Short mmCIF file of C-alpha atoms in Angstrom, two decimals:
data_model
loop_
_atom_site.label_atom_id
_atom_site.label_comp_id
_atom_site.label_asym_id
_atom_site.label_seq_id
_atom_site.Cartn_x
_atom_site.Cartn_y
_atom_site.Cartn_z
CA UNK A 194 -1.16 -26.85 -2.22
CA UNK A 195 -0.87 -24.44 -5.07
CA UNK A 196 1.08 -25.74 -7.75
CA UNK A 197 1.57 -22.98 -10.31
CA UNK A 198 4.04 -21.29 -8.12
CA UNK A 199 7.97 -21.12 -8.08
CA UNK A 200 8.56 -22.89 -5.38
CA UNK A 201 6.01 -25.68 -5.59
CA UNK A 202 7.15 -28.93 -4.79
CA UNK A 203 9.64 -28.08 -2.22
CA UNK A 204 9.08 -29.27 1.18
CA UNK A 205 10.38 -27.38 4.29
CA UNK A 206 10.96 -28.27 7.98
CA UNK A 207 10.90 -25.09 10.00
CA UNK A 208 11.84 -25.36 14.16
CA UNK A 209 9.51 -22.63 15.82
CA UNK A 210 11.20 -19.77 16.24
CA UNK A 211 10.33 -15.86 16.87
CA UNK A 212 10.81 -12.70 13.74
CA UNK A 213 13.05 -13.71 11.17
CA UNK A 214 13.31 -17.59 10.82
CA UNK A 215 9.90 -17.86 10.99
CA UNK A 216 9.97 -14.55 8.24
CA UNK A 217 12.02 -16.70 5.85
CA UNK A 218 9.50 -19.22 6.09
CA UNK A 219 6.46 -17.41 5.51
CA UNK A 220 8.39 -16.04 2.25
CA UNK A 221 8.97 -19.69 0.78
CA UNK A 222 5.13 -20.22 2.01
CA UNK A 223 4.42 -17.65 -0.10
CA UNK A 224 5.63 -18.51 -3.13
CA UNK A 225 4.14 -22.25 -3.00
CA UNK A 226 6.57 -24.07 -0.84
CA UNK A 227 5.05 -26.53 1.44
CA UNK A 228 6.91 -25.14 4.92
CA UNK A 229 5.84 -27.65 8.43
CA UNK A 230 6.14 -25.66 11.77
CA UNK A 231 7.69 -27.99 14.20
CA UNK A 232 6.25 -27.19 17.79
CA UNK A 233 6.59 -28.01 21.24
CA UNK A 234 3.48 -30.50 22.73
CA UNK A 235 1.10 -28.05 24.67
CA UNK A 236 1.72 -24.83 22.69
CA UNK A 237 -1.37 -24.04 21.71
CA UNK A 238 -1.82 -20.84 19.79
CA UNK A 239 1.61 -19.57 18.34
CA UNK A 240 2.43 -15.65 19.22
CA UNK A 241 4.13 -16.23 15.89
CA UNK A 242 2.32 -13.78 13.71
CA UNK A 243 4.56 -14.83 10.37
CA UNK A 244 3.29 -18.29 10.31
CA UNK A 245 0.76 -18.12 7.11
CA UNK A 246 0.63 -20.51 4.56
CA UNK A 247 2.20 -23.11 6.71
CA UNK A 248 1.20 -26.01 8.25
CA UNK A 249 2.05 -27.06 12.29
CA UNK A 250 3.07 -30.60 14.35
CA UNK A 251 3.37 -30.64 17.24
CA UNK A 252 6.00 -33.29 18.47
CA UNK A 253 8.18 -33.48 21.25
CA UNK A 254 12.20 -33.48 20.16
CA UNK A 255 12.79 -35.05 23.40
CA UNK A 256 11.40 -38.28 22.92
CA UNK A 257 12.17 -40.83 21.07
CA UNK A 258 8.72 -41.18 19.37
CA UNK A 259 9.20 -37.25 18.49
CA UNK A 260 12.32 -37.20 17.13
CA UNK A 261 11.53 -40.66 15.01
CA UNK A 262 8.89 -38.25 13.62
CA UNK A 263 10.99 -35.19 12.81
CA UNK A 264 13.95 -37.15 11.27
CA UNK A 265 11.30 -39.06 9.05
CA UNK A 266 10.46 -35.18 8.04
CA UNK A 267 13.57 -34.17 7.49
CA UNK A 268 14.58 -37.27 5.81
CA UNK A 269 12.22 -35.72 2.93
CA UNK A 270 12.61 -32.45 3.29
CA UNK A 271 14.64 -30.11 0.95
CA UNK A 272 14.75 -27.23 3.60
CA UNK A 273 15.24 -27.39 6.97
CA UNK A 274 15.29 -23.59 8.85
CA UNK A 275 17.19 -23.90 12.48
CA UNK A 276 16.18 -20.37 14.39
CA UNK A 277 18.47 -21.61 18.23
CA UNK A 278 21.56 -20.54 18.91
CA UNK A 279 24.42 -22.40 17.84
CA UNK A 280 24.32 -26.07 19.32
CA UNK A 281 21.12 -26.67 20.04
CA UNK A 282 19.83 -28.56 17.38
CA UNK A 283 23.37 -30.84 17.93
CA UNK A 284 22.20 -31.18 21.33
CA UNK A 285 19.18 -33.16 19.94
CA UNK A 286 20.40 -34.96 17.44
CA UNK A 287 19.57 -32.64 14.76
CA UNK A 288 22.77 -31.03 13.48
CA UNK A 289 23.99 -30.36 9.79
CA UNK A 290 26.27 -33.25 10.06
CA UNK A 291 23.58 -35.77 10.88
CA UNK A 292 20.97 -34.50 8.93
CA UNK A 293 22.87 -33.64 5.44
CA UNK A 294 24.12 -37.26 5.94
CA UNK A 295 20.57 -38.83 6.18
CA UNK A 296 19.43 -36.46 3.39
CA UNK A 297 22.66 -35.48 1.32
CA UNK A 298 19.90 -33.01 -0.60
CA UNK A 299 19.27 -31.22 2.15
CA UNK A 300 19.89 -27.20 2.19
CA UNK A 301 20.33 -26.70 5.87
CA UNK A 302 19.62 -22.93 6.78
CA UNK A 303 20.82 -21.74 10.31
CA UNK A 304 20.10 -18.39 11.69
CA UNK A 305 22.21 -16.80 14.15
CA UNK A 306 22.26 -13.08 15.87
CA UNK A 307 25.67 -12.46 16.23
CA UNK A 308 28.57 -13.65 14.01
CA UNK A 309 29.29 -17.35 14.59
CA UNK A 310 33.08 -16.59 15.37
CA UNK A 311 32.77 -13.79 16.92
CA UNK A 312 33.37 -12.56 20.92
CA UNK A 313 29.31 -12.28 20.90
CA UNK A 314 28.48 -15.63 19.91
CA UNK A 315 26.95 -16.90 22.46
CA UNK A 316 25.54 -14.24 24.52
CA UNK A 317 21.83 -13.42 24.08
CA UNK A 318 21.12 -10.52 21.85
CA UNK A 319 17.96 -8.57 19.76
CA UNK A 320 17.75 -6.34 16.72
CA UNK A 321 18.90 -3.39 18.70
CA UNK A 322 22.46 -5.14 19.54
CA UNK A 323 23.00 -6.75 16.05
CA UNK A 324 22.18 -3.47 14.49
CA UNK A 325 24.44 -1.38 16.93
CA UNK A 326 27.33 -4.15 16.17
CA UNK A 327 26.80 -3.66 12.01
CA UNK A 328 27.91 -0.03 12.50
CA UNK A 329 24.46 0.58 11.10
CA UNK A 330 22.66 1.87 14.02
CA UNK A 331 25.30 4.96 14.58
CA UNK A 332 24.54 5.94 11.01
CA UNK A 333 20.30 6.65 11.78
CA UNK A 334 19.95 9.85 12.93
CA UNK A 335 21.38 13.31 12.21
CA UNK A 336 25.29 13.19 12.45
CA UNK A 337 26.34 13.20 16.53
CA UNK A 338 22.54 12.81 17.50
CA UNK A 339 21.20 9.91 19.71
CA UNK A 340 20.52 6.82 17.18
CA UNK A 341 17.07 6.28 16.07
CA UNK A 342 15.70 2.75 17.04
CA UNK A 343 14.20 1.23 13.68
CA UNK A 344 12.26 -1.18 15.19
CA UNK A 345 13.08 -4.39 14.56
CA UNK A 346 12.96 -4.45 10.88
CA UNK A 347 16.73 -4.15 9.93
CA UNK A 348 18.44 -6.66 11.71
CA UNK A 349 15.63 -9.19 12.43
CA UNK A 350 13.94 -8.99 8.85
CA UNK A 351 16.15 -7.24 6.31
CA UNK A 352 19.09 -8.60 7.69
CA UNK A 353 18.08 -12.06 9.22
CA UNK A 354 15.06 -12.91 7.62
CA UNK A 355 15.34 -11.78 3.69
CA UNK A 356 19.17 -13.30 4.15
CA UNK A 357 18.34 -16.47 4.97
CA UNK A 358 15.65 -16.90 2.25
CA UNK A 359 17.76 -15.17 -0.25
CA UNK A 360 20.62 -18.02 0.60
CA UNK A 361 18.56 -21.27 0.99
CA UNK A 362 17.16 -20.00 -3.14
CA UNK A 363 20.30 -19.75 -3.90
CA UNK A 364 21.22 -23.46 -2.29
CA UNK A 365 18.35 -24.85 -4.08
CA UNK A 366 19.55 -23.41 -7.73
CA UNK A 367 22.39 -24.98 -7.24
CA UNK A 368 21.49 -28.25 -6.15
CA UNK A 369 19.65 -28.19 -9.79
CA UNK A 370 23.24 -28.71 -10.66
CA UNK A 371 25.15 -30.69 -8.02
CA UNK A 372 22.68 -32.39 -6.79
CA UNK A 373 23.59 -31.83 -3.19
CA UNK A 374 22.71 -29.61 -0.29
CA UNK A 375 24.46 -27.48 1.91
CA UNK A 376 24.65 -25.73 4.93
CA UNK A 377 23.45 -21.93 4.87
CA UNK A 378 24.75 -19.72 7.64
CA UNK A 379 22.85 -16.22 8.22
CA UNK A 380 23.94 -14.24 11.08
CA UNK A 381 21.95 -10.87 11.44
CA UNK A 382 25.14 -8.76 11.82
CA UNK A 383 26.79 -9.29 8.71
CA UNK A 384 23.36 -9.62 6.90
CA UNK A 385 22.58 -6.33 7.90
CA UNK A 386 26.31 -5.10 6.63
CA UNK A 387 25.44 -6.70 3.61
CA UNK A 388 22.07 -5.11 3.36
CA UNK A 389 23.72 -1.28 4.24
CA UNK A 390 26.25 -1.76 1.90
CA UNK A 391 25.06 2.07 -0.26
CA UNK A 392 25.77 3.35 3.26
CA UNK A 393 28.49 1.68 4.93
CA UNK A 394 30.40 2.33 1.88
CA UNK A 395 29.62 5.74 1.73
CA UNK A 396 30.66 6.75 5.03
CA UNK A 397 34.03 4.91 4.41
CA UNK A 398 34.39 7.84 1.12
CA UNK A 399 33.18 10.65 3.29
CA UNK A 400 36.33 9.79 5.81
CA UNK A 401 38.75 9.69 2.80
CA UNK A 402 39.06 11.89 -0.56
CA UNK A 403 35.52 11.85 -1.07
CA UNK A 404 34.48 13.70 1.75
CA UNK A 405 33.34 17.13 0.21
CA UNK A 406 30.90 15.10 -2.42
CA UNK A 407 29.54 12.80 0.06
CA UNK A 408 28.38 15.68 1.96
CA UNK A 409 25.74 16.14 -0.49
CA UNK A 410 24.69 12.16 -0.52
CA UNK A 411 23.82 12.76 3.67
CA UNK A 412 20.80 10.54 4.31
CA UNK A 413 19.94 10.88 7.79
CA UNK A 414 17.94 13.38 8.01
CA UNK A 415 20.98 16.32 8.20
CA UNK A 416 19.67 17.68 4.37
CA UNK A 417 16.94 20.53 4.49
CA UNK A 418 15.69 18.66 1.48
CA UNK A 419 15.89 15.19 2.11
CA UNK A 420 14.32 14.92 5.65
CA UNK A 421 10.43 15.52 7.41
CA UNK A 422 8.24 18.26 7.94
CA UNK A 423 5.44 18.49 10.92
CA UNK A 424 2.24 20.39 9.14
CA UNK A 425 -0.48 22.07 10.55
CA UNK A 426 -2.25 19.58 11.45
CA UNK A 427 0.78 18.34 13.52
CA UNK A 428 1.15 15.25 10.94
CA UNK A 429 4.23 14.83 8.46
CA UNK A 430 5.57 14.74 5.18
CA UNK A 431 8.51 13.53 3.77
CA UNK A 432 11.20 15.69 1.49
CA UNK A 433 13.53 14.02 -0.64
CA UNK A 434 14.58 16.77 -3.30
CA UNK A 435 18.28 15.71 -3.74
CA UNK A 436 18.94 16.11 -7.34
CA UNK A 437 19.19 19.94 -7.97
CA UNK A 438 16.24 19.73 -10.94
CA UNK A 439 14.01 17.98 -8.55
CA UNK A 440 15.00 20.43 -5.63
CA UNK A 441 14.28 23.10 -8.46
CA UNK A 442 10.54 21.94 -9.20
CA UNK A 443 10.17 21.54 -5.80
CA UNK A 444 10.43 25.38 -5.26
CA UNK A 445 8.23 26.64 -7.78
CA UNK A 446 5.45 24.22 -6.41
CA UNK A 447 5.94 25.40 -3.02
CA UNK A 448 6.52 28.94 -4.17
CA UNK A 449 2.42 28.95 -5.81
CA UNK A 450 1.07 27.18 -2.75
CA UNK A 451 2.22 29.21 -0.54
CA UNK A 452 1.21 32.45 -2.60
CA UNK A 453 -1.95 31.07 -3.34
CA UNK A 454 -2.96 30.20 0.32
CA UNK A 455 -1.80 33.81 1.35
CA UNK A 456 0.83 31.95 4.19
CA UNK A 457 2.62 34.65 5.80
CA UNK A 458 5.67 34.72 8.64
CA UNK A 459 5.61 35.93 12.18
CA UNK A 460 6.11 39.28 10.71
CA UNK A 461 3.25 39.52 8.33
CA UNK A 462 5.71 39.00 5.54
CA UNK A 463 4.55 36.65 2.73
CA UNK A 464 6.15 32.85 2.81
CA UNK A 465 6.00 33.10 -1.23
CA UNK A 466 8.49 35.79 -1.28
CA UNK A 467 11.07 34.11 0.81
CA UNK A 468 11.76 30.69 -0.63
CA UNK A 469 14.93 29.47 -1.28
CA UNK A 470 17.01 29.80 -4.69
CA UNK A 471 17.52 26.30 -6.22
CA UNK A 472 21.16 27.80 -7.08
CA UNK A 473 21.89 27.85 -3.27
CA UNK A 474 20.84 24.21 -2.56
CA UNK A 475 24.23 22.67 -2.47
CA UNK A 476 25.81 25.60 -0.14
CA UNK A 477 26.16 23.94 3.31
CA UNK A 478 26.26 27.78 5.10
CA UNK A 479 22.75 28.14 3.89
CA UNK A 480 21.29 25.36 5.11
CA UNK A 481 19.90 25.97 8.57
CA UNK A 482 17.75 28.76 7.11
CA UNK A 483 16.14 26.96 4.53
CA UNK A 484 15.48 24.16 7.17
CA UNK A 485 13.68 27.31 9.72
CA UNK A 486 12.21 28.25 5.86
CA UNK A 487 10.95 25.05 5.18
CA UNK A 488 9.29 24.25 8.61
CA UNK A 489 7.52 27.64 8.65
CA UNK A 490 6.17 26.54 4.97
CA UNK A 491 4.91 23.03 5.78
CA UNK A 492 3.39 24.31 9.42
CA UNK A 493 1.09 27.00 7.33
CA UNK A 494 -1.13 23.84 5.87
CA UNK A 495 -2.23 20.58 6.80
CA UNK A 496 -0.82 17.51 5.64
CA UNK A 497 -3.22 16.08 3.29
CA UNK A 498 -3.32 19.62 1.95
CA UNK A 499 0.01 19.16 1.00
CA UNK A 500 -0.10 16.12 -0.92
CA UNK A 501 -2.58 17.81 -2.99
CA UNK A 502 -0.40 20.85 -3.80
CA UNK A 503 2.95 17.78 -4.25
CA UNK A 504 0.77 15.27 -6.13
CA UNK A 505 1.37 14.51 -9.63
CA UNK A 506 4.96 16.48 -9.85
CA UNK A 507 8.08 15.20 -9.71
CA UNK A 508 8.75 17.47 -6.46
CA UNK A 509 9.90 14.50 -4.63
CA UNK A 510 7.29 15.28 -1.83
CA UNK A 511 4.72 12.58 -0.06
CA UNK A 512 2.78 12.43 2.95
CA UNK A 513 4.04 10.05 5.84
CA UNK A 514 1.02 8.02 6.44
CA UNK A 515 0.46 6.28 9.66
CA UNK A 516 0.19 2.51 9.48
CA UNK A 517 -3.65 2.42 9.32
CA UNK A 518 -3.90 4.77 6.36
CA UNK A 519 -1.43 2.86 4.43
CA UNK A 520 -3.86 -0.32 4.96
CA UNK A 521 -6.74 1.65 3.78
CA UNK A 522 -5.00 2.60 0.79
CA UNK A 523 -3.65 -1.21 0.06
CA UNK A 524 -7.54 -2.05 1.06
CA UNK A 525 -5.56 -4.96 3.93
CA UNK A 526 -3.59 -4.47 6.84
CA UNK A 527 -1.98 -7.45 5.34
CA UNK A 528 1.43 -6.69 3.29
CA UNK A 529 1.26 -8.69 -0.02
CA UNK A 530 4.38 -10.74 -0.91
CA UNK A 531 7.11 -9.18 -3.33
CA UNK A 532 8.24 -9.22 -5.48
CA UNK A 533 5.43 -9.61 -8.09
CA UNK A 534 5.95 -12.23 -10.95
CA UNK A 535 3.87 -12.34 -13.90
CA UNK A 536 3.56 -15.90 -14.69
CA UNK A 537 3.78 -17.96 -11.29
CA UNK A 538 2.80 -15.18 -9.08
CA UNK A 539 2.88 -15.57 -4.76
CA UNK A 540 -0.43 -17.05 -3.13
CA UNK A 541 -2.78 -13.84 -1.90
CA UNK A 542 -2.81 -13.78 1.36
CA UNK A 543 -6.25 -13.44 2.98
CA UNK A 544 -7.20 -10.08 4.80
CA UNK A 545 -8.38 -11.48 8.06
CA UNK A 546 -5.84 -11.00 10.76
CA UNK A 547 -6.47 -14.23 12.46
CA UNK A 548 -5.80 -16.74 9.87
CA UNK A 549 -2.15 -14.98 10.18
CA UNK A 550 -2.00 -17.10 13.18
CA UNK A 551 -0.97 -21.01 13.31
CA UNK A 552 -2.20 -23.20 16.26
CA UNK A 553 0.29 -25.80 17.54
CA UNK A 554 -0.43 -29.23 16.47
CA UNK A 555 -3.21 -28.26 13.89
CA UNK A 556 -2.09 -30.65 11.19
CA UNK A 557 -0.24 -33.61 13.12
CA UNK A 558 -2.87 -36.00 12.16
CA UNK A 559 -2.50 -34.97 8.39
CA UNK A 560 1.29 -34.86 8.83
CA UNK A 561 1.57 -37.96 10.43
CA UNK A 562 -0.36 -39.34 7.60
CA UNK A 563 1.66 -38.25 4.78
CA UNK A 564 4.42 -40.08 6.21
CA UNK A 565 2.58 -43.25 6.45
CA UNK A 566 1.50 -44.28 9.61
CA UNK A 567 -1.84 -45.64 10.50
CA UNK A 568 -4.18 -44.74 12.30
CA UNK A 569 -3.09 -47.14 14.80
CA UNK A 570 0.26 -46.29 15.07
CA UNK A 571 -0.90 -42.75 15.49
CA UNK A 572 -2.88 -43.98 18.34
CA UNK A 573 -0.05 -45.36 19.90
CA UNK A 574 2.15 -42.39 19.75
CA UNK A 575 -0.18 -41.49 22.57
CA UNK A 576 1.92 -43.42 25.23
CA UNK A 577 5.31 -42.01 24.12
CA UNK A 578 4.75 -38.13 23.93
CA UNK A 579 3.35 -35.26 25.40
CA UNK A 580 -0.43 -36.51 26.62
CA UNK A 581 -2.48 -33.61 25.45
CA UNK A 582 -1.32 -32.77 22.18
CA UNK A 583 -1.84 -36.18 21.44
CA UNK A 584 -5.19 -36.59 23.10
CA UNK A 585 -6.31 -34.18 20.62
CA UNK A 586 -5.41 -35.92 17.62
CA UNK A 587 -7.06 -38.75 19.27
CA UNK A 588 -10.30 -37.31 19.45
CA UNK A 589 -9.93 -36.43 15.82
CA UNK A 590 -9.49 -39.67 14.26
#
């Protein structure tokens, strides 16, 4: 365990889960907390692909020898992350209630979908349906145009995930002053309100006395210079020239490419001649023609061409790179934690794709340990759970 990071010393008991509990777990993993994955018996490998740093038992929360096990965990736990829907950890004996009173210190960190109190509760949902409910979905893509689908990241991991580690920090600086836990509700709807609050906000102006200004503050992809261009090469690159003096540089830089490449129209006229005046930016009438302007320009060269002639300017101008490129420049496929601290910085995660993975069960025997049982009682557990998990840790004693 590393020890010169911020959250060393803090123990958490995460319930398997898919995309953002499991997220919010891997971030406290990465800076230093000790996070156990509680699996079913018989999982073997986890499709959980947010499971580094963190170590996995796997008990059954049916039986009585399993849950002996997990409330000994939780009894010395500071964190406990709940990914079900609302009642299931009740069901097993493993709600707030029970578990704050057998560990008053415990910051208890639930993650639901929908709203708790809302009509949606309890139906099943995804990222698609909390992000549609946040009013945030209507707002991705050009105004009256079909939604764009942003993956899952908004709901499941800006909204959910972040959320929910954001709160349970915030739980433990407290409890450096009360000296008691609490219960931290994140529900991926109003996380994701939370998150959108620049743009949710904004939209509320442009409906009142605002309207005419927010016009200019558009960020859907509506702007002629704050949206994407296809190149020659039939790649892309990104335009985000909003302030008038960056719009303005912008201009001239495209201006001496295209003269110097010799890009001309359909109709043999020069590109160089035709570019827009940074004095018409703001004009709304003038905007589909410096959009048809614009496309013409960035079609005449190839994309990497383009980040040469945009490089090193402030022309708000850079190349959209395709996942694998982005690796190559980062030298890992593997995103490094954020933010970066100078004195008790996150672990480095290794580069290799498979030790992102986490099989079921691979540390019961040193879990089981740590709380103090012996090797015989660990034998015994044999008879009262699942019979292969617990065949395995036989065969490693």
């Amino acid at each position: 365990m590393w020890t010169n990071t911020p959250l060393s010393g803090i123990k958490v008991v995460e319930f398997a889960g898919l995309a953002p509990a499991p997220y919010a777990g891997m971030v406290l993993a990465d800076f230093g907390a000790d996070v156990i994955r509680i699996d079913r018996p018989g999982g073997g490998h986890s499709n959980d692909i947010l499971a580094r740093g963190k170590r996995s038992i796997s008990v059954s929360a049916k039986s009585k020898a399993g849950r002996n096990i997990i409330t000994r965990l939780i009894e010395r736990a500071d964190v406990l992350i709940d990914p079900f829907r609302p009642g299931v950890l009740e069901k097993l004996g493993f709600g707030p209630d029970e578990m704050m009173k057998l560990n008053p210190r415990l910051v208890y960190a639930r993650m639901y979908g929908f709203e708790a109190n809302s009509k949606y509760a309890d139906m099943a949902g995804h990222d698609i349906n909390y992000s549609a409910l946040s009013g945030v979905l209507s707002l991705l893509g050009p105004n009256g145009t079909k939604p764009n689908i942003p993956l899952n990241i908004l709901a499941d991991f800006a909204g959910g995930g972040i959320m929910c580690a954001m709160g349970i920090l915030l739980a433990l600086m407290e409890r450096t002053q009360s000296k008691k836990g609490q219960v931290v509700n994140t529900d991926m709807v109003s996380g994701l309100r939370y998150i959108a609050s620049f743009s949710l906000i904004m939209k509320a102006a442009t409906e009142g006395f605002l309207r005419k200004e927010a016009d200019l503050l558009v960020l859907d992809g509506s702007l002629p210079y704050y949206t994407v261009y296809q190149t020659k090469d039939s790649k892309w690159v990104s335009v985000g020239a909003l302030e008038n003096r960056f719009y303005a540089i912008f201009l001239a830089t495209l201006q001496k490419a295209l003269q110097a490449s010799g890009a001309k129209d359909e109709a043999g006229q020069p590109l160089h001649t035709r570019v827009p005046r940074a004095s018409d930016q703001y004009i709304k009438a003038n905007w589909p023609a410096m959009r048809s302007f614009f496309e013409k320009a960035f079609a005449s060269q190839t994309r990497d061409e383009w980040e040469h002639v945009f490089l090193n300017t402030d022309s708000c101008v850079a190349p959209v790179l395709e996942p694998g490129e982005a690796h190559a420049q980062k030298g890992t496929a593997i995103p490094h934690p954020a933010p970066h601290l100078s004195r008790t910085p996150a672990k480095v995660p290794t580069s290799k794709l498979q030790q992102q993975l986490l099989a079921a069960g691979d540390h019961t025997i040193s879990v089981l340990r740590e709380l103090g049982l012996s090797e015989k009682e660990i034998l015994a557990l044999k008879d009262n759970a699942d019979i292969e998990v617990f065949e395995r840790v036989k065969s490693k004693l």
